[in-house]
Coordinates of C-alpha atoms in Angstrom, one line a residue:
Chain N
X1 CA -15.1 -47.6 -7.1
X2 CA -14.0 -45.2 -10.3
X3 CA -16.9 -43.2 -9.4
X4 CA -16.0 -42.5 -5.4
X5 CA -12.9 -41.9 -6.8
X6 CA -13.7 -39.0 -9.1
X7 CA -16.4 -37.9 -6.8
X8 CA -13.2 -37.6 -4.3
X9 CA -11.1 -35.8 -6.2
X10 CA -13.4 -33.4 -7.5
X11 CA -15.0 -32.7 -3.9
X12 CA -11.3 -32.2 -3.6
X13 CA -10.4 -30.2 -6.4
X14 CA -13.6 -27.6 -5.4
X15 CA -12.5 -27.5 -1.9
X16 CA -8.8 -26.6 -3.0
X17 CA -10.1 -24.0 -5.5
X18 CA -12.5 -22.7 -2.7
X19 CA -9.6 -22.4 -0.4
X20 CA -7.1 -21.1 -2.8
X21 CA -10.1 -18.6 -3.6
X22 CA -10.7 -17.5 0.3
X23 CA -7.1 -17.1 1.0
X24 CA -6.6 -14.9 -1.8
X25 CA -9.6 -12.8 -0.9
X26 CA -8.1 -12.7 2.5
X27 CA -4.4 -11.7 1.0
X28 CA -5.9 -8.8 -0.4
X29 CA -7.7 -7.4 2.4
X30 CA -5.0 -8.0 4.5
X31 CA -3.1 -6.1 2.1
X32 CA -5.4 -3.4 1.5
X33 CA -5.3 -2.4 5.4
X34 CA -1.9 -3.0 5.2
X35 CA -2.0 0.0 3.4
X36 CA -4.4 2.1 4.6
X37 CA -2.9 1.8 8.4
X38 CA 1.0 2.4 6.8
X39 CA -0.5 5.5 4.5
X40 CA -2.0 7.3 7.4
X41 CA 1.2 6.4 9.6
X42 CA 3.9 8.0 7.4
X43 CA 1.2 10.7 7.3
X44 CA 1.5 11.4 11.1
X45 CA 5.3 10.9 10.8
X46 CA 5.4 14.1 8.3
X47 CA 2.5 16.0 9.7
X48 CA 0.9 15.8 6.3
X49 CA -2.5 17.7 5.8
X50 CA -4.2 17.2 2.9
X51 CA -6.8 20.0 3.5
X52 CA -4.5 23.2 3.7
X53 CA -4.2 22.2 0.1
X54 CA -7.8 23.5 -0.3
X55 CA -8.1 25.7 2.2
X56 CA -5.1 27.9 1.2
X57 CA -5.6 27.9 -2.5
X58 CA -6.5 31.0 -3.0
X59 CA -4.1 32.5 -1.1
X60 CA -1.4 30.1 -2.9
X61 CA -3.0 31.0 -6.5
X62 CA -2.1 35.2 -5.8
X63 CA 1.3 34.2 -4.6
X64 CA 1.7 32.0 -7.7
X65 CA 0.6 34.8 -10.3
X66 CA 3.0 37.3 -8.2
X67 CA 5.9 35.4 -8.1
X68 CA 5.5 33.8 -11.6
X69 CA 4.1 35.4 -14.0
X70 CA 4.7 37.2 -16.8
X71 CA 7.5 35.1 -17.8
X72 CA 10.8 36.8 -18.2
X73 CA 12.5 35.9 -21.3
X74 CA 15.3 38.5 -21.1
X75 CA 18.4 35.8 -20.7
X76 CA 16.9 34.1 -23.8
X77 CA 20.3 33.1 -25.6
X78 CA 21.4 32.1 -21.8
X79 CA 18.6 29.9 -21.7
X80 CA 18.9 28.4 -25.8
X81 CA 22.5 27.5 -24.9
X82 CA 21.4 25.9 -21.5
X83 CA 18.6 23.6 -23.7
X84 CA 21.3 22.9 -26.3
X85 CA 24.1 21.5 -23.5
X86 CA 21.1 19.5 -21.6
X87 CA 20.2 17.6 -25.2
X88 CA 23.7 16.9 -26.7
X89 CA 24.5 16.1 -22.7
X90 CA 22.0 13.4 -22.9
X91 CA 22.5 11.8 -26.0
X92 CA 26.5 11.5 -25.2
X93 CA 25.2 9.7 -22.1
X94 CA 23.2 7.7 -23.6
X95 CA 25.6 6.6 -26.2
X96 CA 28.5 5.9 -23.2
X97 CA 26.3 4.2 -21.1
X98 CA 24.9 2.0 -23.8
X99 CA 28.4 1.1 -24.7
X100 CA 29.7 0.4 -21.0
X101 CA 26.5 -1.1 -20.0
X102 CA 26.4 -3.8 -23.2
X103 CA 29.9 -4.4 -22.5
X104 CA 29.1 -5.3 -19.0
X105 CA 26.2 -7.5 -19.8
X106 CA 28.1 -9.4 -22.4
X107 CA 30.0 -10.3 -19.0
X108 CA 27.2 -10.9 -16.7
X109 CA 24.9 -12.6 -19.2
X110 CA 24.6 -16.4 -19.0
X111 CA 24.6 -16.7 -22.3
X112 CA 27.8 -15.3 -22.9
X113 CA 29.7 -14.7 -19.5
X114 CA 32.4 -17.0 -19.0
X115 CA 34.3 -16.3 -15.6
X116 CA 31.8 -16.9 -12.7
X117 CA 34.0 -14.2 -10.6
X118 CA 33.7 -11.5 -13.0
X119 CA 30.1 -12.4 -13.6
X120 CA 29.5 -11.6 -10.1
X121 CA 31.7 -8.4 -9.9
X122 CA 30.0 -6.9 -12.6
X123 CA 26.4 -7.8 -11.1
X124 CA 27.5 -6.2 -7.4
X125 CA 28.9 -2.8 -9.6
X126 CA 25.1 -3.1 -11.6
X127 CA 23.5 -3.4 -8.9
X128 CA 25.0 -0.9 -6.5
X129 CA 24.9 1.9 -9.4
X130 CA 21.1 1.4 -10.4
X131 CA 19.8 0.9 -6.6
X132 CA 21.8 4.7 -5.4
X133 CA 19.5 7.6 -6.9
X134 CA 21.4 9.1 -9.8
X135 CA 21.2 12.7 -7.8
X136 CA 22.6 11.2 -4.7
X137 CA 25.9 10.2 -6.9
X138 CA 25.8 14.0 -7.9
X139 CA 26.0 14.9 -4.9
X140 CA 29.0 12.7 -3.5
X141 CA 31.0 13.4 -6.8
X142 CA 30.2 17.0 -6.6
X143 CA 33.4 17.4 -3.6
X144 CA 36.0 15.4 -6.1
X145 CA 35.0 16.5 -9.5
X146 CA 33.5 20.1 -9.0
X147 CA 30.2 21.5 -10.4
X148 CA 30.4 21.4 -14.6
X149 CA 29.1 19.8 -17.6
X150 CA 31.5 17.0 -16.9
X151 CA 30.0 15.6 -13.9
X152 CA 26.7 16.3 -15.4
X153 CA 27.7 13.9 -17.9
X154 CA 29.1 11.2 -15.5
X155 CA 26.6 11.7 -13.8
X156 CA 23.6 10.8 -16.2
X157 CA 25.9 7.9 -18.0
X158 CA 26.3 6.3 -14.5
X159 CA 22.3 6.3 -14.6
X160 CA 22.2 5.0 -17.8
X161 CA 24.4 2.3 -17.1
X162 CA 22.9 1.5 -13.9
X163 CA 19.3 1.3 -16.2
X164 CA 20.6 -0.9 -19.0
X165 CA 23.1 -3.2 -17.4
X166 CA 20.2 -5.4 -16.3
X167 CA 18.0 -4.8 -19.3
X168 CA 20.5 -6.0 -21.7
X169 CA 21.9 -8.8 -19.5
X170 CA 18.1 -10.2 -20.1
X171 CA 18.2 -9.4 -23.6
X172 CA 21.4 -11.7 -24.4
X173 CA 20.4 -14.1 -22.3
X174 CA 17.0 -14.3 -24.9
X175 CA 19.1 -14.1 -27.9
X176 CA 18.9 -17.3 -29.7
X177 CA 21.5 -19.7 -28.4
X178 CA 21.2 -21.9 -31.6
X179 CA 23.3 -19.7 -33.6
X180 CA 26.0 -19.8 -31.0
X181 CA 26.3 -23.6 -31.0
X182 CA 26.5 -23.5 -34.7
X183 CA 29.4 -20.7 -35.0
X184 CA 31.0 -22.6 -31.8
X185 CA 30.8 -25.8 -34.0
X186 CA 32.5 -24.4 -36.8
X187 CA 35.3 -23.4 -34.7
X188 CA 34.8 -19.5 -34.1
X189 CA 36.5 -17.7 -31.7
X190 CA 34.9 -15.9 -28.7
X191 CA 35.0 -12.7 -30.1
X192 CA 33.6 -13.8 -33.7
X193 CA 30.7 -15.2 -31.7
X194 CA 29.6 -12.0 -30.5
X195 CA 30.6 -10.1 -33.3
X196 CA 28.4 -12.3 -35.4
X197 CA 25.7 -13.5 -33.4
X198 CA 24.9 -11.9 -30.5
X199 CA 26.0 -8.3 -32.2
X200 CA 23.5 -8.4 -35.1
X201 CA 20.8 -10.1 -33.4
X202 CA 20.2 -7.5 -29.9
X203 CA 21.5 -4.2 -32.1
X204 CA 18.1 -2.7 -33.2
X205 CA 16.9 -3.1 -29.6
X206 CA 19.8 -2.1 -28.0
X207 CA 19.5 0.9 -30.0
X208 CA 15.8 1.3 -29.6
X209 CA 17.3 1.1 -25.7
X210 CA 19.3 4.1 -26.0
X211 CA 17.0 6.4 -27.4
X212 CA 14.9 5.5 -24.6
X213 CA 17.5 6.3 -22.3
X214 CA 17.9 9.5 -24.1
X215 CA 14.2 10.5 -22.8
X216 CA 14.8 9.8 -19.4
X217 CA 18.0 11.6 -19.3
X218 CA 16.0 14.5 -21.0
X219 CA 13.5 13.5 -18.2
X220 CA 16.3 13.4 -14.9
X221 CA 18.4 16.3 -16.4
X222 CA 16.9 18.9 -14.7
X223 CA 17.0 17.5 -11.3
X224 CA 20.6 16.1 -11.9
X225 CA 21.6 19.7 -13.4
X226 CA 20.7 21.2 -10.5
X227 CA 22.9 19.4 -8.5
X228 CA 25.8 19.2 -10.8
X229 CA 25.6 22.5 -12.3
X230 CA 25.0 21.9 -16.4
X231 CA 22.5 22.8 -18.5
X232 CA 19.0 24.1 -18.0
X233 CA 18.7 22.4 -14.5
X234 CA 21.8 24.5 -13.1
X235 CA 20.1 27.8 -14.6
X236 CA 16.6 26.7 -12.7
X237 CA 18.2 25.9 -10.0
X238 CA 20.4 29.6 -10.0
X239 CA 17.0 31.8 -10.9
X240 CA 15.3 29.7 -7.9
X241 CA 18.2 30.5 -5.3
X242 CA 18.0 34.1 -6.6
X243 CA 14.0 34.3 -6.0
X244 CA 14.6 35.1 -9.7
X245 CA 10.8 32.9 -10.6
X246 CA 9.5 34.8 -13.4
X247 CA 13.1 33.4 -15.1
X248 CA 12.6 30.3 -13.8
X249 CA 8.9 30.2 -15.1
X250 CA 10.4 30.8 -18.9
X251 CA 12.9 28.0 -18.1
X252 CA 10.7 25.7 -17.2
X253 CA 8.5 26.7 -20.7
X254 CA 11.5 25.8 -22.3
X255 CA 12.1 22.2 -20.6
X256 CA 8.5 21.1 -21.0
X257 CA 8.7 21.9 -25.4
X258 CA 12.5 20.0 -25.2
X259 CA 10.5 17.2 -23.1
X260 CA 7.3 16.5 -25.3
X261 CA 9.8 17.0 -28.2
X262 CA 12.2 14.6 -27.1
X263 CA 9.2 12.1 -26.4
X264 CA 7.1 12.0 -29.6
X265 CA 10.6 12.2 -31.7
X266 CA 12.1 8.8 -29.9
X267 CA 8.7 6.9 -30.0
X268 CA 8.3 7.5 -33.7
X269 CA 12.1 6.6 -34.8
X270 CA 11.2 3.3 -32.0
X271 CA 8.3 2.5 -33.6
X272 CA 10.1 2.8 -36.9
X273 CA 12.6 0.7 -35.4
X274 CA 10.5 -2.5 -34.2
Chain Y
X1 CA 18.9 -12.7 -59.3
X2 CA 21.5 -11.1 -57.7
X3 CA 21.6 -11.4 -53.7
X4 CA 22.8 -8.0 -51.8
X5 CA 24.7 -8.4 -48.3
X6 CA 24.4 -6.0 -45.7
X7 CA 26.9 -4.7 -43.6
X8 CA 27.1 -7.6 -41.2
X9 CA 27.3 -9.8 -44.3
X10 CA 24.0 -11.3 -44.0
X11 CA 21.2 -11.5 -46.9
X12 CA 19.7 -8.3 -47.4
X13 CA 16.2 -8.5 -47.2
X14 CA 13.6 -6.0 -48.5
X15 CA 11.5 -5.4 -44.9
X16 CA 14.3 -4.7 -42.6
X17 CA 16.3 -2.2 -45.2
X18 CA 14.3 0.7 -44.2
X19 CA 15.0 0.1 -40.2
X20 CA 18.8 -0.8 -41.0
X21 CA 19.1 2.9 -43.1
X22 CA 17.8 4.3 -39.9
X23 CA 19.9 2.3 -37.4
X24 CA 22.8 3.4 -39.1
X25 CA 21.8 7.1 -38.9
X26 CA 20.7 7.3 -35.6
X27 CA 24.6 5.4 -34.6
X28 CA 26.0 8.3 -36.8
X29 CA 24.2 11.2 -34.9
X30 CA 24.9 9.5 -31.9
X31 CA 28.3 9.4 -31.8
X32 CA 29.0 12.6 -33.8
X33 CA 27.3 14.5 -30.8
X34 CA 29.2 12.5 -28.4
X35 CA 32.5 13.6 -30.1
X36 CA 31.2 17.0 -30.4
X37 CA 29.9 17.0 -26.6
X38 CA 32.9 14.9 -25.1
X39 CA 35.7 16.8 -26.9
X40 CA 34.7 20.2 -27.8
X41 CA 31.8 21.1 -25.5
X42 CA 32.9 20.0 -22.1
X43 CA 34.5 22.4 -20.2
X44 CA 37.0 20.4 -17.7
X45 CA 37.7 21.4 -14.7
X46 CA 40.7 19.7 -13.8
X47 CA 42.2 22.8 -11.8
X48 CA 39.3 22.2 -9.8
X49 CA 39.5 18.4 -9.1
X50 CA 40.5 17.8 -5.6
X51 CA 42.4 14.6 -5.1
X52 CA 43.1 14.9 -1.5
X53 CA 39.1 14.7 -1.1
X54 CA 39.1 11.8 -3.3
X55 CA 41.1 10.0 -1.4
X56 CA 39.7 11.1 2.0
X57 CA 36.6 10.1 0.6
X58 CA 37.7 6.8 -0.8
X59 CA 39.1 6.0 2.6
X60 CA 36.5 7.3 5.1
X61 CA 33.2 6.3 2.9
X62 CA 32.7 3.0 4.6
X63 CA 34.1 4.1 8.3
X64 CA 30.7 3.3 9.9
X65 CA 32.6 2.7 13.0
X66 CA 33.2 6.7 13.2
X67 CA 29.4 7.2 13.0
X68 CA 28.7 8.1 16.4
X69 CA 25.4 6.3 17.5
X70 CA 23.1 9.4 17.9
X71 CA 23.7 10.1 14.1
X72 CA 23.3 6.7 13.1
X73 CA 19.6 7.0 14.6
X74 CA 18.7 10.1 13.4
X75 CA 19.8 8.8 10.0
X76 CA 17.6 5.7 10.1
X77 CA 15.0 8.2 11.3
X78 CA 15.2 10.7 8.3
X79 CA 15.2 7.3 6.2
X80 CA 12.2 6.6 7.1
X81 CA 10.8 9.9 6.8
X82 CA 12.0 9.5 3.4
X83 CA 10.6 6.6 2.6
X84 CA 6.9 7.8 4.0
X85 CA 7.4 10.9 1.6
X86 CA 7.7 8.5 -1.4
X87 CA 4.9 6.0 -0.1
X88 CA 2.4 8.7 0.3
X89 CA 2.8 10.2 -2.6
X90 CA 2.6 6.9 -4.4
X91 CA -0.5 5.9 -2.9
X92 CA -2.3 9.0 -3.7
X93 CA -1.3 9.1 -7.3
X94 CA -2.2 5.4 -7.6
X95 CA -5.8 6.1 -5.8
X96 CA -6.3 9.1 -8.0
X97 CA -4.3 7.7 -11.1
X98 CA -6.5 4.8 -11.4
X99 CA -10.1 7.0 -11.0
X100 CA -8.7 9.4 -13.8
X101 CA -7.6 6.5 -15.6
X102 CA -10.6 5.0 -16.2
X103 CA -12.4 8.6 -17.0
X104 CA -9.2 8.5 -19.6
X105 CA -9.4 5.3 -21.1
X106 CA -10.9 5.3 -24.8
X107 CA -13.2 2.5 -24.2
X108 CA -14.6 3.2 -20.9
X109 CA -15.4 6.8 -21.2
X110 CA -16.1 8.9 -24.0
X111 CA -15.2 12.1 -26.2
X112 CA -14.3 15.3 -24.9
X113 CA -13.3 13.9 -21.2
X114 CA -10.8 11.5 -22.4
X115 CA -8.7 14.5 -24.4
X116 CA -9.0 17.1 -21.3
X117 CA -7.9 14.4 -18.9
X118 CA -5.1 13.5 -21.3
X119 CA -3.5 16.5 -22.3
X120 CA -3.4 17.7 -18.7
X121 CA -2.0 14.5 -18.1
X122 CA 1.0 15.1 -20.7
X123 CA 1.6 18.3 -19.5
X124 CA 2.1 17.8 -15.9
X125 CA 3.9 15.0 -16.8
X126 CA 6.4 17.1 -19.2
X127 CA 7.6 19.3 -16.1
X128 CA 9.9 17.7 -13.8
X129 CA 8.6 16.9 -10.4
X130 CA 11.1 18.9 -8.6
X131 CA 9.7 21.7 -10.0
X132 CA 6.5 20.8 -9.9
X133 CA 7.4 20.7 -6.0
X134 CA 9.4 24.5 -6.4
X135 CA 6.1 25.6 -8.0
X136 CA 3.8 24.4 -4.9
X137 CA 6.9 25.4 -2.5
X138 CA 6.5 29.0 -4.0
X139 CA 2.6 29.1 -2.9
X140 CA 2.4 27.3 0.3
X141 CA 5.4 27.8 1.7
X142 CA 8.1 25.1 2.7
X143 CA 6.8 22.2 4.5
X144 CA 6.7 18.2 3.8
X145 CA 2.8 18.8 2.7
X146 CA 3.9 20.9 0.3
X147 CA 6.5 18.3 -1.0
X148 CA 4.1 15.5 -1.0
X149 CA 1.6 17.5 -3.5
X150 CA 4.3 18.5 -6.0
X151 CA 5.7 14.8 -5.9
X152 CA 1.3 13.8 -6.1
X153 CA 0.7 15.9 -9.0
X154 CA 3.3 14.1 -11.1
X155 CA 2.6 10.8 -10.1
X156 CA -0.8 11.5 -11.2
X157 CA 0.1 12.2 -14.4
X158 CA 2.0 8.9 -14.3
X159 CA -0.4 6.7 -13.5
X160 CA -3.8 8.2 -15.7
X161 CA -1.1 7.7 -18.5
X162 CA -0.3 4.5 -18.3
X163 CA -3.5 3.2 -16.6
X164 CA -5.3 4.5 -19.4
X165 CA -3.1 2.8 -22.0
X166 CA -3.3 -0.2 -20.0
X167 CA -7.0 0.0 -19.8
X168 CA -7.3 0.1 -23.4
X169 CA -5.7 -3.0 -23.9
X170 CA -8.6 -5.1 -22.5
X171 CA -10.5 -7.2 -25.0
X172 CA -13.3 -5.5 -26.5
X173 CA -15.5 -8.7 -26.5
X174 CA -15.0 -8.9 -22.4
X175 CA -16.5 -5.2 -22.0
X176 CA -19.3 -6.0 -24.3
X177 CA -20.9 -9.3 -23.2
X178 CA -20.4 -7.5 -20.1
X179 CA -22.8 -4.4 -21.3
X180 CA -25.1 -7.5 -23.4
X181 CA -25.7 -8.8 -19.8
X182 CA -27.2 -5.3 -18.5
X183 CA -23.9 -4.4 -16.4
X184 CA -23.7 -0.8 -15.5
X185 CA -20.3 1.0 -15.8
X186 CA -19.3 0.1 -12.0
X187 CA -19.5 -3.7 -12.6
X188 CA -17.6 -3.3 -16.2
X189 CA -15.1 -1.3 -14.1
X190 CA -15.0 -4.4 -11.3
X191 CA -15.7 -7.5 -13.3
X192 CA -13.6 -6.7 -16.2
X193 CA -11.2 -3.7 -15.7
X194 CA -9.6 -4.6 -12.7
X195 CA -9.4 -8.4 -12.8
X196 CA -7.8 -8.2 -16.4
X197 CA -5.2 -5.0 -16.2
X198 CA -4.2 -6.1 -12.5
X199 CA -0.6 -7.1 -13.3
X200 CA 0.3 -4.0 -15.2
X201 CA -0.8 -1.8 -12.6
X202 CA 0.8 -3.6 -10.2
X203 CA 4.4 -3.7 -12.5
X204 CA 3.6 0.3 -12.8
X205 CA 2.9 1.0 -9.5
X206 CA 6.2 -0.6 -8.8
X207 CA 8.3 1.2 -11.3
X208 CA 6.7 4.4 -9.9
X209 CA 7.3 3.7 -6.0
X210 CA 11.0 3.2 -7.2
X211 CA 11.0 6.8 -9.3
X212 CA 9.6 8.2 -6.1
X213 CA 11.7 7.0 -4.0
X214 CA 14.7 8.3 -5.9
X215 CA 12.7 11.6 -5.8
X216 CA 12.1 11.8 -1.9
X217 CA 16.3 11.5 -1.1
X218 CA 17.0 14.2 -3.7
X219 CA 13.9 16.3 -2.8
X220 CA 16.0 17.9 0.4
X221 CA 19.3 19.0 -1.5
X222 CA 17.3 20.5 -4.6
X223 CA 13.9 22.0 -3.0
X224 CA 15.4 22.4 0.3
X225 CA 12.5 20.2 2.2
X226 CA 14.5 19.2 6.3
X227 CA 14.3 15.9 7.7
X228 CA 15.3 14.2 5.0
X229 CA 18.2 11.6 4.1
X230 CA 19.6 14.1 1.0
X231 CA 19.3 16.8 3.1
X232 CA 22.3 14.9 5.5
X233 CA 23.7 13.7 2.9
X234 CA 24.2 16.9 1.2
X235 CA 25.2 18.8 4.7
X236 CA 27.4 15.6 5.3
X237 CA 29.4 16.4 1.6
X238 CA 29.9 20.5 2.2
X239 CA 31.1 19.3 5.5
X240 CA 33.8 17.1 5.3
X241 CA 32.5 14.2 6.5
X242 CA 32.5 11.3 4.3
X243 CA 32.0 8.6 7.0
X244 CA 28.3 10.1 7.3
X245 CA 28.1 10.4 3.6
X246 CA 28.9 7.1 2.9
X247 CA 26.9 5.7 5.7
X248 CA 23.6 7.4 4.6
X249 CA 24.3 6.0 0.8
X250 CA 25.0 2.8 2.1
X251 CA 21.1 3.3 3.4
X252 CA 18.8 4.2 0.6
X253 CA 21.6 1.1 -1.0
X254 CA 19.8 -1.5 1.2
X255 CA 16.5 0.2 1.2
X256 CA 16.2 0.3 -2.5
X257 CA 17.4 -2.5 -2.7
X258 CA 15.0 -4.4 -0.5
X259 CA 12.5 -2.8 -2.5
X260 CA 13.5 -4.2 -5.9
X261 CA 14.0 -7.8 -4.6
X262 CA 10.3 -7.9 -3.1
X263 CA 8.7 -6.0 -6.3
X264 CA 10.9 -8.8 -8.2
X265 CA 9.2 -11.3 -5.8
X266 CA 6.3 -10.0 -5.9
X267 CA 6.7 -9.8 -10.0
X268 CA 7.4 -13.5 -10.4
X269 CA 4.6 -14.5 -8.0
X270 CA 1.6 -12.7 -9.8
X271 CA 3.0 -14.2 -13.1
X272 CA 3.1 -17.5 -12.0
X273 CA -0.7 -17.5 -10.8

């Protein structure tokens, strides 16, 4: 009797597993097509030809070396000056939207949110801000606020804030809920909780957090530059409407050294940090 | 012995003094620049804000009802066109991504190849894809095509970077048992490679389809590429119209936001198996 039994459930067990097995297999070709037939759609949709990309190199490569090189380093202080206003724009973002988006995850976190409608508000705002392209709020700002550093910086702490609100709603919520229970059982206040708790415990990630988000806004400020009109994106984006390229070739020198800079000097001081 | 506190009167202890010295500098610099930028830097150009358009276009952003249907289709159309600009370029890179990846990877290639690939990788991923696109603009002239390759090249980059780094990660024994058994490079790459590093290409293809996204709407206001949702958007904003605007941000809205919620779905699924 045992025996049927297990003989059952294992004749069970490999037909499941079997099953479980050929369904995935099938997901994943199913899948797989999926993508190839949607791939060479959107291709058709944009007349996209791979090929010209070979065919017309050469012809691309002397247009290149005209329009490009040598590259022109007469505005050199313009240029310093654009590098300096696109790094000390991105740290001040970072910092503001750090500090708006912990403030907003304190609200939104389970862990420490304590009005459901505000929890909610907060989440819509989050939500909204991260799932708009930070260019596309340069854009619709740009008619209210003019071109200028300012909305540059707006700009790129809206980002920031649109980044982090999630990440650091997750991090409170994994901060260790033991050590609000005891300050709540000695009779702490709200704030005290936070202050003491919650504050100490997320802080070197939090900042680890922000120098990340000073990478990417090294990373985005070009584009968003551009489009707001600060920095070295705006002067890129004047030498290209201009046909000015050789400029624009130095000024792109110059955003790839601030780039790799930026990178290796956050991941040290992170990896110092953790 | 005497016990020192640290600034958020708890024990100091000897391990996390070093970090907490740092933390405190890096706050300083922080907000010193932020002073610096916020109050001295700035220029503000109040004389230029425009509160009549603020208002207009607090008012009129969600009027969809003053969309006239024509628009709203030729909207959903450049949405789409969008989105197909951010999907092929994302497949690509991933296709091409994941070949360079492995030639990349420490443990699955070797020497010279993995430092070429590498440091091209770097690079290209240093400049910005817009003008990665401005560069390829400049040769071929100003077509989607053209658009698709710059946004390729950087996605590239992307994705032999952190394939490679994700390749790496793979246990050493798995690879080698594999080679003790006679495998050749093709079955490593298929019995061991894939299987193993699955989830983190799948979590870094969908933080890159995101990225490209993003890239696609603002691709038509900065490299000037037509048919595409920024480019509206953009005319909509010189021209007044803020019903328009706000209807086509209300669009990338839900499409982003569809796509977050099914790579989140998507996310939890593969974690749970």
């Amino acid at each position: 009797m045992e025996l049927t039994m297990m003989r059952l459930l294992l004749f069970d067990n490999t037909d499941n597993s079997e099953k479980i097995l050929y369904k995935k297999r099938w997901n994943s070709i199913a899948l797989f097509s999926a993508v190839i037939i949607v791939t060479f759609l959107a291709a058709d949709l944009l007349d996209f030809e791979f090929f010209v990309v070979f065919q017309r190199f050469d012809n691309a490569a002397v247009r290149f070396v005209k329009l490009y090189l040598p590259p022109n380093f007469k505005e050199l202080n313009k240029m310093l000056d654009a590098i300096w206003v696109t790094i000390i724009l991105s740290i001040a973002s970072a910092l503001m939207g750090v500090i708006i988006a912990y403030f907003s995850a304190i609200v939104t976190s389970r862990a420490t949110g304590k009005s459901l409608l505000l929890r909610i508000v907060f989440r819509v705002i989050a939500t909204f801000v991260r799932n708009v392209p930070a260019s596309i709020w340069a854009v619709i700002l740009l008619m209210a606020f003019w071109f200028g550093e300012f909305l540059a910086l707006l700009v790129m702490t809206m980002a920031t804030y649109g980044f982090l609100a999630r990440v650091f709603s997750d991090m409170i919520d994994e901060t260790n809920s033991k050590s609000i229970e005891a300050l709540e059982s000695t009779g702490a206040s709200y704030w005290q909780i936070i202050a003491q708790s919650v504050f100490p415990e997320t802080l070197p990630s939090a900042i680890s957090w922000a120098l990340y988000s000073f990478e990417l806004n090294i990373r985005s400020a070009t584009i968003i530059g551009m489009l707001a009109g600060a920095g070295i994106g705006f002067l890129t984006g004047y030498y290209k409407h201009f046909r000015r390229f050789d400029e624009m070739f130095a000024a792109t020198f110059f955003i790839v050294i601030t780039t790799l800079a930026a990178d290796q000097i956050s991941a040290n001081i992170r990896k110092r940090l953790l | 012995m005497e016990i020192k506190y640290n600034i958020f009167g708890r024990p100091k202890l000897k391990i996390a003094d070093k970090a907490e010295k740092l933390i405190i500098v890096i706050i300083i610099t922080f907000i010193l620049i932020t002073i610096y930028t916020v109050f001295f830097r700035i220029e503000y150009r109040w004389a230029f804000f425009n509160s009549d358009v603020a208002l207009r276009m607090a008012t009129n952003f969600l009027r969809f009802d003053k969309v006239e249907n024509a628009k709203k289709i030729e909207m959903i159309i450049s949405l789409l066109n969008t989105l197909a600009l951010g999907f092929i370029s994302t497949v690509m890179g991933f296709v091409f991504g994941f070949i360079l990846g492995l030639l990349a990877a420490r443990n699955l290639s070797s020497g010279i190849l993995t430092k070429i690939i590498r440091s091209f990788a770097t690079f290209v991923r240093a400049v910005p894809t817009i003008i990665w696109v401005l560069i390829f603009v400049a040769g071929y002239g100003l077509t989607s095509t053209t658009a698709i390759v710059g946004m390729f090249f950087h996605t590239l980059a992307f994705f032999v970077k952190s394939f490679a780094e994700a390749f790496e990660e793979i246990d050493k024994g798995t690879i080698d048992a594999l080679k003790a058994t006679g495998s050749n490079w093709f079955q490593i790459v298929f019995g061991a490679v894939i299987p193993s590093s699955l989830t983190k290409m799948m979590s870094w293809l969908a933080i890159r389809s995101e990225i490209n996204f993003g890239v696609a709407v603002v691709i038509g206001p900065a490299a000037g590429v037509p048919g595409t949702i920024g480019t509206i958007i953009n005319n909509a904003s010189r021209a007044g119209e803020y019903h328009v605007q706000g209807f086509g941000v209300v669009l990338i809205f839900i499409a982003a936001f569809i796509m977050e919620a099914s790579i989140n779905h998507l996310r939890q699924k593969s974690i749970i198996r």
